[in-house]
XYZ file of C-alpha atoms in Angstrom:
573
model
C -93.763 -16.903 49.129
C -94.923 -17.441 45.541
C -92.917 -20.072 43.694
C -93.399 -20.723 39.979
C -91.772 -22.270 37.003
C -89.365 -19.359 36.557
C -87.913 -19.276 40.051
C -88.512 -22.886 41.371
C -84.942 -24.026 41.278
C -83.705 -20.768 42.620
C -86.037 -21.173 45.716
C -85.608 -25.022 46.059
C -82.521 -24.924 48.294
C -84.422 -22.692 50.746
C -87.440 -25.006 50.670
C -85.294 -28.045 51.237
C -83.467 -26.286 54.029
C -86.750 -25.572 55.707
C -87.803 -29.093 55.337
C -84.666 -30.516 57.022
C -84.972 -28.138 59.923
C -88.840 -28.505 60.313
C -90.508 -30.631 63.005
C -93.742 -30.540 60.972
C -94.795 -29.511 57.394
C -98.429 -28.704 56.618
C -99.704 -29.150 53.084
C -102.783 -28.277 51.117
C -103.627 -28.738 47.459
C -106.113 -27.259 45.060
C -107.271 -29.375 42.193
C -109.406 -29.076 39.052
C -112.086 -31.384 40.356
C -112.910 -33.227 43.521
C -115.712 -35.755 42.790
C -116.095 -38.664 40.421
C -118.906 -38.753 37.785
C -120.752 -41.130 40.139
C -121.565 -38.280 42.530
C -121.062 -37.945 46.301
C -120.538 -40.767 48.625
C -123.419 -42.115 50.738
C -123.038 -42.469 54.510
C -122.963 -46.180 54.502
C -120.266 -46.797 51.939
C -117.398 -49.270 52.619
C -113.858 -47.832 52.677
C -113.199 -49.570 49.404
C -116.302 -47.974 47.783
C -115.325 -44.546 48.967
C -111.699 -45.045 47.877
C -112.866 -46.179 44.429
C -114.784 -42.964 44.015
C -111.834 -40.889 45.072
C -109.511 -42.892 42.799
C -111.799 -42.070 39.818
C -111.817 -38.435 40.650
C -107.925 -38.374 41.072
C -107.376 -40.070 37.685
C -109.785 -37.612 35.982
C -108.556 -34.293 37.490
C -105.340 -32.330 37.937
C -103.431 -30.927 40.903
C -103.235 -27.218 40.227
C -101.516 -25.803 43.314
C -99.606 -27.129 46.335
C -99.007 -25.182 49.559
C -96.211 -26.029 52.048
C -95.936 -24.530 55.477
C -92.851 -25.530 57.344
C -93.051 -25.482 61.179
C -89.954 -25.046 63.425
C -89.818 -24.619 67.178
C -87.587 -21.663 68.164
C -86.421 -22.691 71.554
C -84.821 -19.278 72.269
C -88.074 -17.455 71.927
C -90.384 -20.354 73.026
C -92.535 -20.082 69.972
C -93.241 -21.812 66.705
C -92.063 -20.159 63.471
C -93.784 -20.908 60.178
C -92.767 -20.245 56.608
C -95.127 -20.706 53.685
C -94.518 -21.419 49.985
C -97.292 -21.490 47.375
C -96.574 -23.576 44.252
C -98.767 -23.597 41.122
C -98.452 -26.906 39.333
C -98.690 -27.481 35.598
C -98.965 -30.703 33.558
C -97.555 -28.920 30.588
C -93.834 -29.005 29.784
C -91.558 -26.049 28.865
C -91.282 -25.624 25.103
C -88.283 -27.461 23.592
C -87.816 -30.129 21.017
C -87.243 -32.757 23.725
C -90.244 -31.687 25.768
C -92.410 -31.764 22.623
C -91.411 -35.414 22.048
C -91.930 -36.213 25.813
C -95.381 -34.665 25.741
C -96.392 -36.938 22.794
C -94.874 -39.937 24.628
C -96.641 -39.338 27.911
C -99.803 -37.795 26.442
C -101.137 -36.390 29.714
C -104.905 -35.708 29.953
C -106.237 -32.600 31.651
C -109.666 -32.793 33.214
C -111.529 -29.774 34.654
C -114.853 -29.881 36.549
C -117.053 -26.920 35.611
C -118.169 -26.593 39.263
C -114.680 -26.594 40.556
C -113.489 -24.144 37.893
C -116.338 -21.816 38.702
C -115.514 -22.067 42.415
C -111.876 -21.414 41.894
C -112.661 -18.386 39.664
C -114.800 -16.901 42.505
C -111.586 -17.022 44.593
C -109.463 -15.271 41.900
C -107.739 -18.405 40.766
C -106.043 -17.946 37.333
C -106.078 -21.171 35.455
C -104.133 -19.788 32.431
C -101.362 -18.492 34.768
C -101.084 -21.791 36.447
C -100.808 -23.859 33.133
C -98.315 -21.352 31.657
C -96.138 -20.668 34.797
C -96.854 -23.691 37.063
C -93.940 -25.875 38.181
C -93.488 -29.040 36.061
C -93.328 -32.519 37.612
C -92.655 -36.140 36.723
C -93.933 -38.851 38.975
C -91.745 -41.818 39.954
C -93.360 -43.925 37.324
C -92.888 -41.273 34.612
C -89.299 -40.925 35.591
C -88.772 -44.605 35.063
C -90.379 -44.427 31.582
C -88.295 -41.363 30.820
C -84.983 -43.153 31.351
C -86.027 -45.630 28.576
C -87.298 -42.765 26.481
C -84.033 -40.866 26.695
C -81.755 -43.844 26.042
C -83.718 -45.279 23.138
C -82.178 -44.885 19.705
C -85.724 -44.372 18.268
C -87.622 -42.767 21.071
C -90.705 -42.003 19.039
C -91.997 -45.274 17.711
C -92.514 -49.048 18.122
C -91.792 -51.814 15.703
C -94.118 -51.960 12.655
C -94.635 -55.308 10.918
C -94.289 -54.508 7.176
C -96.246 -57.735 6.272
C -99.233 -56.231 8.029
C -99.279 -53.248 5.653
C -100.763 -52.957 2.160
C -98.797 -53.967 -0.909
C -97.538 -50.429 -1.714
C -96.105 -50.051 1.802
C -94.380 -53.483 1.572
C -92.896 -52.413 -1.743
C -91.597 -49.171 -0.258
C -90.125 -51.079 2.639
C -88.194 -53.379 0.215
C -87.100 -50.391 -1.911
C -85.709 -48.432 1.052
C -84.042 -51.567 2.511
C -82.352 -52.362 -0.846
C -81.083 -48.817 -1.411
C -79.609 -48.575 2.125
C -78.007 -51.998 1.766
C -76.359 -51.180 -1.601
C -75.035 -47.938 -0.082
C -73.542 -49.825 2.914
C -72.071 -52.590 0.745
C -70.302 -50.239 -1.696
C -68.789 -47.470 0.407
C -67.222 -44.655 -1.599
C -65.141 -41.702 -0.630
C -67.104 -39.615 -3.084
C -70.501 -40.887 -1.952
C -70.759 -40.167 1.823
C -74.521 -40.464 1.841
C -77.568 -41.661 0.087
C -80.895 -40.032 -0.216
C -84.234 -41.889 -0.100
C -87.122 -40.263 -1.960
C -90.785 -41.272 -2.093
C -91.377 -43.323 -5.245
C -94.870 -41.804 -5.314
C -93.550 -38.204 -5.595
C -93.451 -35.296 -3.169
C -92.059 -35.616 0.321
C -91.907 -38.665 2.478
C -94.935 -39.217 4.675
C -94.868 -40.061 8.319
C -95.189 -43.849 7.768
C -92.381 -43.856 5.243
C -90.094 -42.047 7.648
C -90.903 -44.469 10.411
C -90.178 -47.437 8.180
C -86.799 -45.968 7.144
C -85.852 -45.421 10.834
C -86.933 -49.025 11.655
C -84.757 -50.368 8.793
C -81.761 -48.506 10.130
C -82.360 -49.527 13.652
C -82.970 -53.210 12.884
C -80.819 -53.980 9.823
C -78.223 -51.266 9.565
C -77.362 -49.931 13.110
C -74.161 -48.369 11.843
C -76.139 -45.870 9.781
C -77.974 -42.686 10.725
C -81.098 -41.284 8.991
C -82.136 -37.673 9.108
C -85.021 -35.937 7.368
C -83.974 -33.037 5.224
C -85.894 -29.881 6.075
C -84.743 -27.266 3.474
C -83.340 -27.037 -0.030
C -84.025 -29.007 -3.219
C -84.068 -32.315 -1.356
C -86.408 -31.175 1.377
C -88.794 -33.920 2.445
C -86.306 -36.699 1.581
C -84.348 -38.856 4.089
C -80.537 -38.618 4.218
C -78.734 -41.820 5.249
C -75.000 -41.731 6.328
C -72.719 -44.291 7.857
C -72.112 -43.596 11.503
C -68.638 -42.508 12.585
C -67.101 -42.186 15.976
C -67.993 -38.541 15.952
C -71.683 -39.207 15.398
C -71.665 -41.868 18.053
C -70.260 -39.278 20.522
C -72.863 -36.887 19.349
C -75.621 -39.469 20.039
C -74.343 -40.130 23.517
C -74.051 -36.382 24.232
C -77.636 -35.817 23.054
C -78.797 -38.707 25.348
C -77.024 -37.112 28.354
C -78.519 -33.710 27.548
C -81.945 -35.294 27.267
C -81.381 -37.030 30.645
C -80.397 -33.764 32.307
C -83.504 -31.975 30.886
C -85.641 -34.866 32.043
C -84.184 -34.510 35.587
C -85.070 -30.866 35.522
C -88.577 -31.662 34.451
C -89.150 -33.711 37.516
C -89.563 -30.295 39.258
C -91.863 -30.291 42.143
C -91.564 -34.050 42.686
C -88.105 -33.444 44.031
C -89.575 -31.768 47.128
C -92.081 -34.569 47.714
C -89.334 -37.061 47.322
C -87.432 -35.276 49.973
C -90.406 -35.099 52.357
C -90.878 -38.824 51.897
C -87.285 -39.621 52.898
C -86.463 -40.553 49.234
C -83.292 -39.917 47.189
C -83.212 -36.670 45.263
C -79.695 -35.036 45.610
C -78.138 -36.803 42.541
C -80.923 -35.314 40.307
C -80.143 -31.705 40.951
C -77.647 -29.818 38.644
C -76.105 -26.810 40.433
C -76.376 -24.805 37.304
C -80.151 -24.772 37.812
C -79.936 -23.236 41.247
C -77.343 -20.543 40.663
C -79.287 -18.516 38.097
C -82.449 -16.457 38.695
C -84.445 -15.101 35.777
C -86.170 -12.422 37.917
C -83.218 -10.539 39.469
C -79.634 -9.965 38.665
C -77.704 -12.790 40.285
C -75.287 -10.488 41.980
C -78.107 -8.593 43.646
C -79.911 -11.604 45.075
C -78.661 -12.772 48.550
C -79.769 -16.297 47.777
C -76.891 -16.746 45.293
C -74.199 -17.580 47.993
C -76.665 -19.704 49.951
C -77.513 -21.773 46.774
C -73.906 -22.113 45.801
C -72.947 -23.649 49.160
C -76.049 -25.622 49.963
C -75.277 -29.344 50.607
C -77.926 -31.445 48.920
C -76.382 -34.776 49.909
C -76.359 -33.731 53.592
C -79.935 -32.514 53.353
C -80.996 -35.841 51.788
C -79.282 -37.792 54.654
C -80.969 -35.495 57.191
C -84.404 -36.102 55.741
C -83.849 -39.845 55.451
C -82.951 -39.922 59.093
C -85.727 -37.710 60.299
C -88.726 -36.921 58.070
C -90.922 -34.049 59.250
C -94.409 -35.055 60.346
C -96.986 -34.412 57.609
C -99.957 -32.302 58.558
C -103.142 -31.731 56.541
C -106.839 -30.999 56.810
C -109.123 -33.573 55.388
C -105.920 -35.342 54.430
C -107.031 -38.607 52.837
C -108.288 -36.921 49.681
C -105.177 -34.794 49.316
C -102.888 -37.835 49.782
C -104.591 -39.625 46.983
C -103.918 -36.779 44.565
C -100.324 -36.442 45.849
C -99.539 -40.134 45.482
C -101.012 -40.378 41.923
C -99.370 -37.101 40.704
C -95.895 -37.358 42.268
C -95.293 -41.107 42.972
C -97.225 -43.894 41.321
C -100.632 -44.655 39.857
C -103.169 -45.324 42.617
C -103.548 -49.022 43.326
C -107.050 -50.570 42.936
C -107.369 -51.570 46.591
C -107.769 -49.214 49.479
C -105.658 -51.396 51.790
C -102.703 -51.123 49.371
C -103.021 -47.413 49.229
C -103.104 -47.034 53.066
C -100.029 -49.209 53.446
C -98.065 -47.391 50.689
C -98.859 -44.030 52.145
C -97.639 -45.217 55.558
C -94.356 -46.261 53.897
C -93.856 -42.881 52.264
C -95.124 -40.828 55.181
C -95.033 -42.907 58.404
C -96.113 -40.010 60.513
C -99.177 -38.016 59.426
C -101.820 -35.914 61.278
C -105.270 -34.887 59.996
C -106.468 -31.743 61.820
C -110.054 -32.478 60.795
C -109.903 -35.951 62.291
C -108.544 -34.386 65.424
C -111.576 -32.083 65.621
C -114.171 -34.844 64.854
C -112.721 -37.597 67.057
C -115.227 -38.714 69.643
C -118.085 -36.530 68.219
C -121.381 -37.858 66.905
C -122.706 -37.421 63.343
C -125.120 -34.685 64.210
C -122.354 -32.296 65.180
C -122.252 -29.142 62.901
C -119.731 -29.147 60.185
C -116.755 -26.801 60.626
C -114.684 -25.440 57.769
C -110.932 -25.063 57.995
C -111.233 -21.296 58.385
C -113.931 -21.655 61.093
C -111.789 -23.989 63.039
C -108.625 -21.846 62.462
C -110.434 -18.701 63.628
C -111.663 -20.452 66.779
C -108.207 -21.792 67.758
C -106.294 -18.751 66.599
C -107.636 -16.888 69.613
C -105.737 -19.181 72.024
C -102.665 -17.652 73.555
C -100.444 -20.760 73.518
C -98.380 -21.749 71.736
C -97.202 -18.527 70.137
C -96.959 -18.895 66.374
C -94.956 -16.394 64.337
C -95.011 -16.025 60.587
C -91.486 -15.249 59.526
C -92.021 -15.169 55.765
C -94.786 -12.614 55.299
C -96.346 -14.760 52.548
C -98.872 -12.173 51.442
C -101.373 -14.807 50.250
C -104.766 -13.178 49.621
C -107.483 -15.507 50.711
C -108.650 -19.052 51.400
C -108.531 -21.522 48.542
C -105.039 -20.461 47.782
C -103.073 -23.651 48.675
C -100.261 -21.750 50.430
C -102.782 -19.742 52.506
C -104.717 -22.917 53.434
C -101.576 -24.717 54.397
C -100.699 -21.799 56.658
C -104.086 -21.946 58.362
C -103.708 -25.716 58.718
C -100.379 -25.224 60.481
C -101.769 -22.769 62.895
C -104.840 -24.879 63.557
C -102.611 -27.966 64.090
C -100.369 -26.232 66.711
C -103.128 -24.597 68.630
C -105.576 -27.566 68.499
C -102.859 -30.081 69.411
C -101.679 -28.037 72.343
C -105.250 -27.567 73.559
C -106.128 -31.269 73.299
C -102.875 -32.294 74.932
C -103.154 -29.804 77.791
C -106.726 -31.012 78.507
C -105.904 -34.691 78.322
C -108.537 -35.313 75.677
C -106.578 -38.218 74.303
C -107.193 -40.140 77.583
C -110.932 -39.709 77.316
C -112.831 -43.009 77.040
C -113.937 -42.854 73.426
C -115.444 -45.678 71.485
C -112.874 -45.641 68.580
C -113.987 -47.514 65.537
C -111.990 -47.132 62.374
C -110.783 -49.159 59.402
C -107.198 -50.332 59.182
C -105.619 -52.291 56.318
C -104.909 -55.999 56.565
C -101.424 -57.055 55.793
C -100.497 -58.942 52.693
C -97.434 -58.903 50.306
C -97.598 -55.871 48.030
C -94.661 -55.700 45.421
C -95.042 -51.919 45.039
C -94.911 -51.432 48.841
C -91.727 -53.467 49.054
C -90.262 -51.385 46.144
C -91.085 -48.084 47.944
C -89.575 -49.448 51.155
C -86.364 -50.231 49.261
C -86.358 -46.793 47.614
C -86.685 -44.962 50.867
C -84.779 -47.340 53.181
C -87.914 -47.468 55.291
C -89.026 -50.140 57.723
C -91.989 -52.316 56.794
C -95.500 -51.394 57.760
C -96.826 -52.868 61.016
C -99.489 -55.601 60.786
C -102.993 -54.185 60.996
C -106.502 -55.415 61.255
C -110.040 -54.173 60.522
C -112.260 -52.521 63.056
C -115.600 -50.736 62.740
C -116.140 -46.910 62.469
C -118.087 -44.145 64.187
C -117.179 -40.502 63.686
C -118.408 -37.402 61.843
C -118.539 -38.011 58.103
C -116.335 -35.940 55.966
C -117.665 -33.741 53.214
C -115.825 -31.365 50.936
C -114.952 -27.992 52.437
C -116.919 -24.776 51.677
C -114.529 -22.415 53.406
C -115.445 -18.774 53.869
C -113.430 -15.749 52.824
C -110.959 -14.044 55.128
C -107.595 -12.399 55.092
C -104.319 -13.686 56.444
C -103.412 -10.219 57.686
C -106.309 -10.310 60.107
C -105.124 -13.404 61.926
C -104.549 -12.339 65.445
C -102.290 -15.337 66.015
C -99.705 -14.245 63.495
C -97.208 -11.558 63.938
C -94.585 -10.707 61.300
C -90.982 -11.173 62.337
C -88.169 -10.164 60.092
C -85.299 -11.444 62.274
C -86.313 -14.721 63.783
C -83.291 -16.989 64.044
C -83.220 -20.227 62.094
C -81.156 -21.896 64.770
C -82.253 -23.021 68.140
C -80.439 -22.964 71.490
C -81.367 -25.083 74.429
C -83.172 -23.203 77.215
C -81.889 -23.083 80.727
C -85.233 -23.109 82.481
C -88.848 -23.967 81.839
C -90.675 -20.785 82.801
C -93.714 -18.950 81.460
C -94.478 -21.488 78.755
C -97.623 -23.188 80.101
C -99.820 -22.550 83.053
C -98.368 -24.245 86.156
C -101.541 -26.343 86.676
C -101.017 -27.992 83.301
C -97.336 -28.623 83.632
C -97.741 -31.410 86.246
C -100.458 -33.167 84.257
C -98.236 -33.206 81.167
C -94.893 -34.143 82.776
C -95.419 -37.901 82.910
C -96.749 -38.071 79.425
C -93.868 -35.969 78.044
C -91.248 -38.004 79.802
C -92.808 -41.245 78.439
C -92.286 -40.196 74.791
C -88.937 -38.467 75.268
C -86.666 -41.076 73.892
C -88.892 -42.823 71.294
C -87.556 -41.004 68.223
C -83.777 -40.941 68.811
C -83.012 -38.711 65.777
C -85.219 -35.946 67.183
C -84.308 -33.759 70.111
C -87.107 -32.206 72.204
C -86.244 -29.589 74.799
C -88.243 -29.632 78.072
C -90.067 -26.526 76.866
C -91.389 -28.075 73.708
C -92.353 -31.306 75.391
C -94.907 -29.268 77.411
C -96.360 -27.824 74.196
C -96.721 -30.704 71.710
C -95.905 -34.246 72.673
C -93.247 -36.292 70.787
C -94.499 -38.856 68.339
C -93.926 -41.790 70.766
C -96.368 -40.284 73.268
C -99.786 -41.880 73.903
C -101.389 -38.761 72.491
C -100.521 -39.822 68.982
C -101.984 -43.223 69.494
C -105.321 -41.421 69.549
C -104.654 -38.765 66.851
C -101.779 -39.927 64.703
C -101.930 -41.760 61.340
C -105.701 -41.486 61.146
C -107.999 -39.660 58.756
C -111.625 -39.284 57.717
C -112.988 -40.663 54.478
C -116.226 -39.285 52.931
C -119.071 -41.730 53.337
C -117.005 -44.397 55.249
C -115.945 -42.918 58.523
C -112.262 -43.191 59.738
C -109.306 -45.001 58.594
C -105.853 -45.725 60.039
C -102.758 -45.757 57.848
C -100.879 -47.993 60.304
């Protein structure tokens, strides 16, 4: 399903509902550039060197599209159902006086790599559509700044020292201050306001207006100054004494600004939900009960949106976050963290720990493929791996949303491929017992030290602290950027459209026809071992034979690890 600025809040309850029911969520992003100006990583880089290169790229380029594919096990049909959403992302704010002031305050930079832009155009990516119709967002850091911005009496400017200005400016400062002081000292029923004109003729310039606002704020807080836009006094400043009515108007304006700011957080709400954070209090029900595209009475989502329980959804996701799936995930997580949470920290160790706090369970399908392989193995793109595993019979994967996404390098399409690859590859590796193979595993893990930002994120999410880790060496296939080939989602043999798959699961009465009998015995002990590790999750006997629960030994080999270009493998925990 295509989601954009116009229908995002209309679709948001459905996306959150999928998130709270999902066992896994696969993500993919498209960005305006992927490499720093220092070029590609060498094969002998340290993790810190490679991370620094990625950090430079992340800070210079822009997330343009995010794809989400939610994965749910349908126990009644013994199959996995997937539902995909494709979300263009825009750093631009919708047009409004408040958004214009906010844009000047944040002053976002948009960087575009010519190579990446050409590549995206080859795959029919419309940058203008994305910028104009993409979903807005505010990172956690930007939301903090925005609270101060909305509640400030003078949200535009900082203090100016008049003594640091030239003589003419100091004279104007004294002239304006005296005029306002005389007006305040001698109130008159016939003189409800005073007008400050430029002593040099014509309208007040920007500096003069700022100085008048500063005088009001610092010397005469009971007054209000407004620039006159029309009429004979246009260009002058009108100063009035504040009344109870104007104070109420000011508070009302601040509340409206706060509401608009919450709405501008946009796509970050979904990432906050997936990370187990708080989001329900930010959502105004008026946003989700109106659809610009269709008459509300004709859209079946209207009743669902009106009754959706955001507080319960938040509680469910805090109790049980879906496992985050990606392909070549380290790079995507750096973009996601910087765009939707906080600026990237300078140290790779801090980044690894913070990601583990936000997303304590992640799986990189490319790492799963490369684990135990040597460096001379041929590279495989996401599509090549998907096409290989899509031929496998088990587990059955059914696309219930008919996303209609055209080709690779659409983030929704790629997240859908990643979901299918994850399910098929995981089941294959688990059934074959590959995780028990004697593999010389060498990877980098962060050392533990006190990180104030990590502690802050733990408090925000009510998460447990990250386990102590140590450094080990690394051997695996080296990651490089994907150059995936074209294909069509409709040709995937693994996917079969289903218009009536139930969202609710019922426990099966027997364990038949799910996996070959020869594999069931080999998996039984492993499945039983991980059965009670995550108490908030319920696995039926059927699903335990397909994909093991997180507490299983299988995920000690494949979970919370990813490949880093030029530096081998890292562990997030």
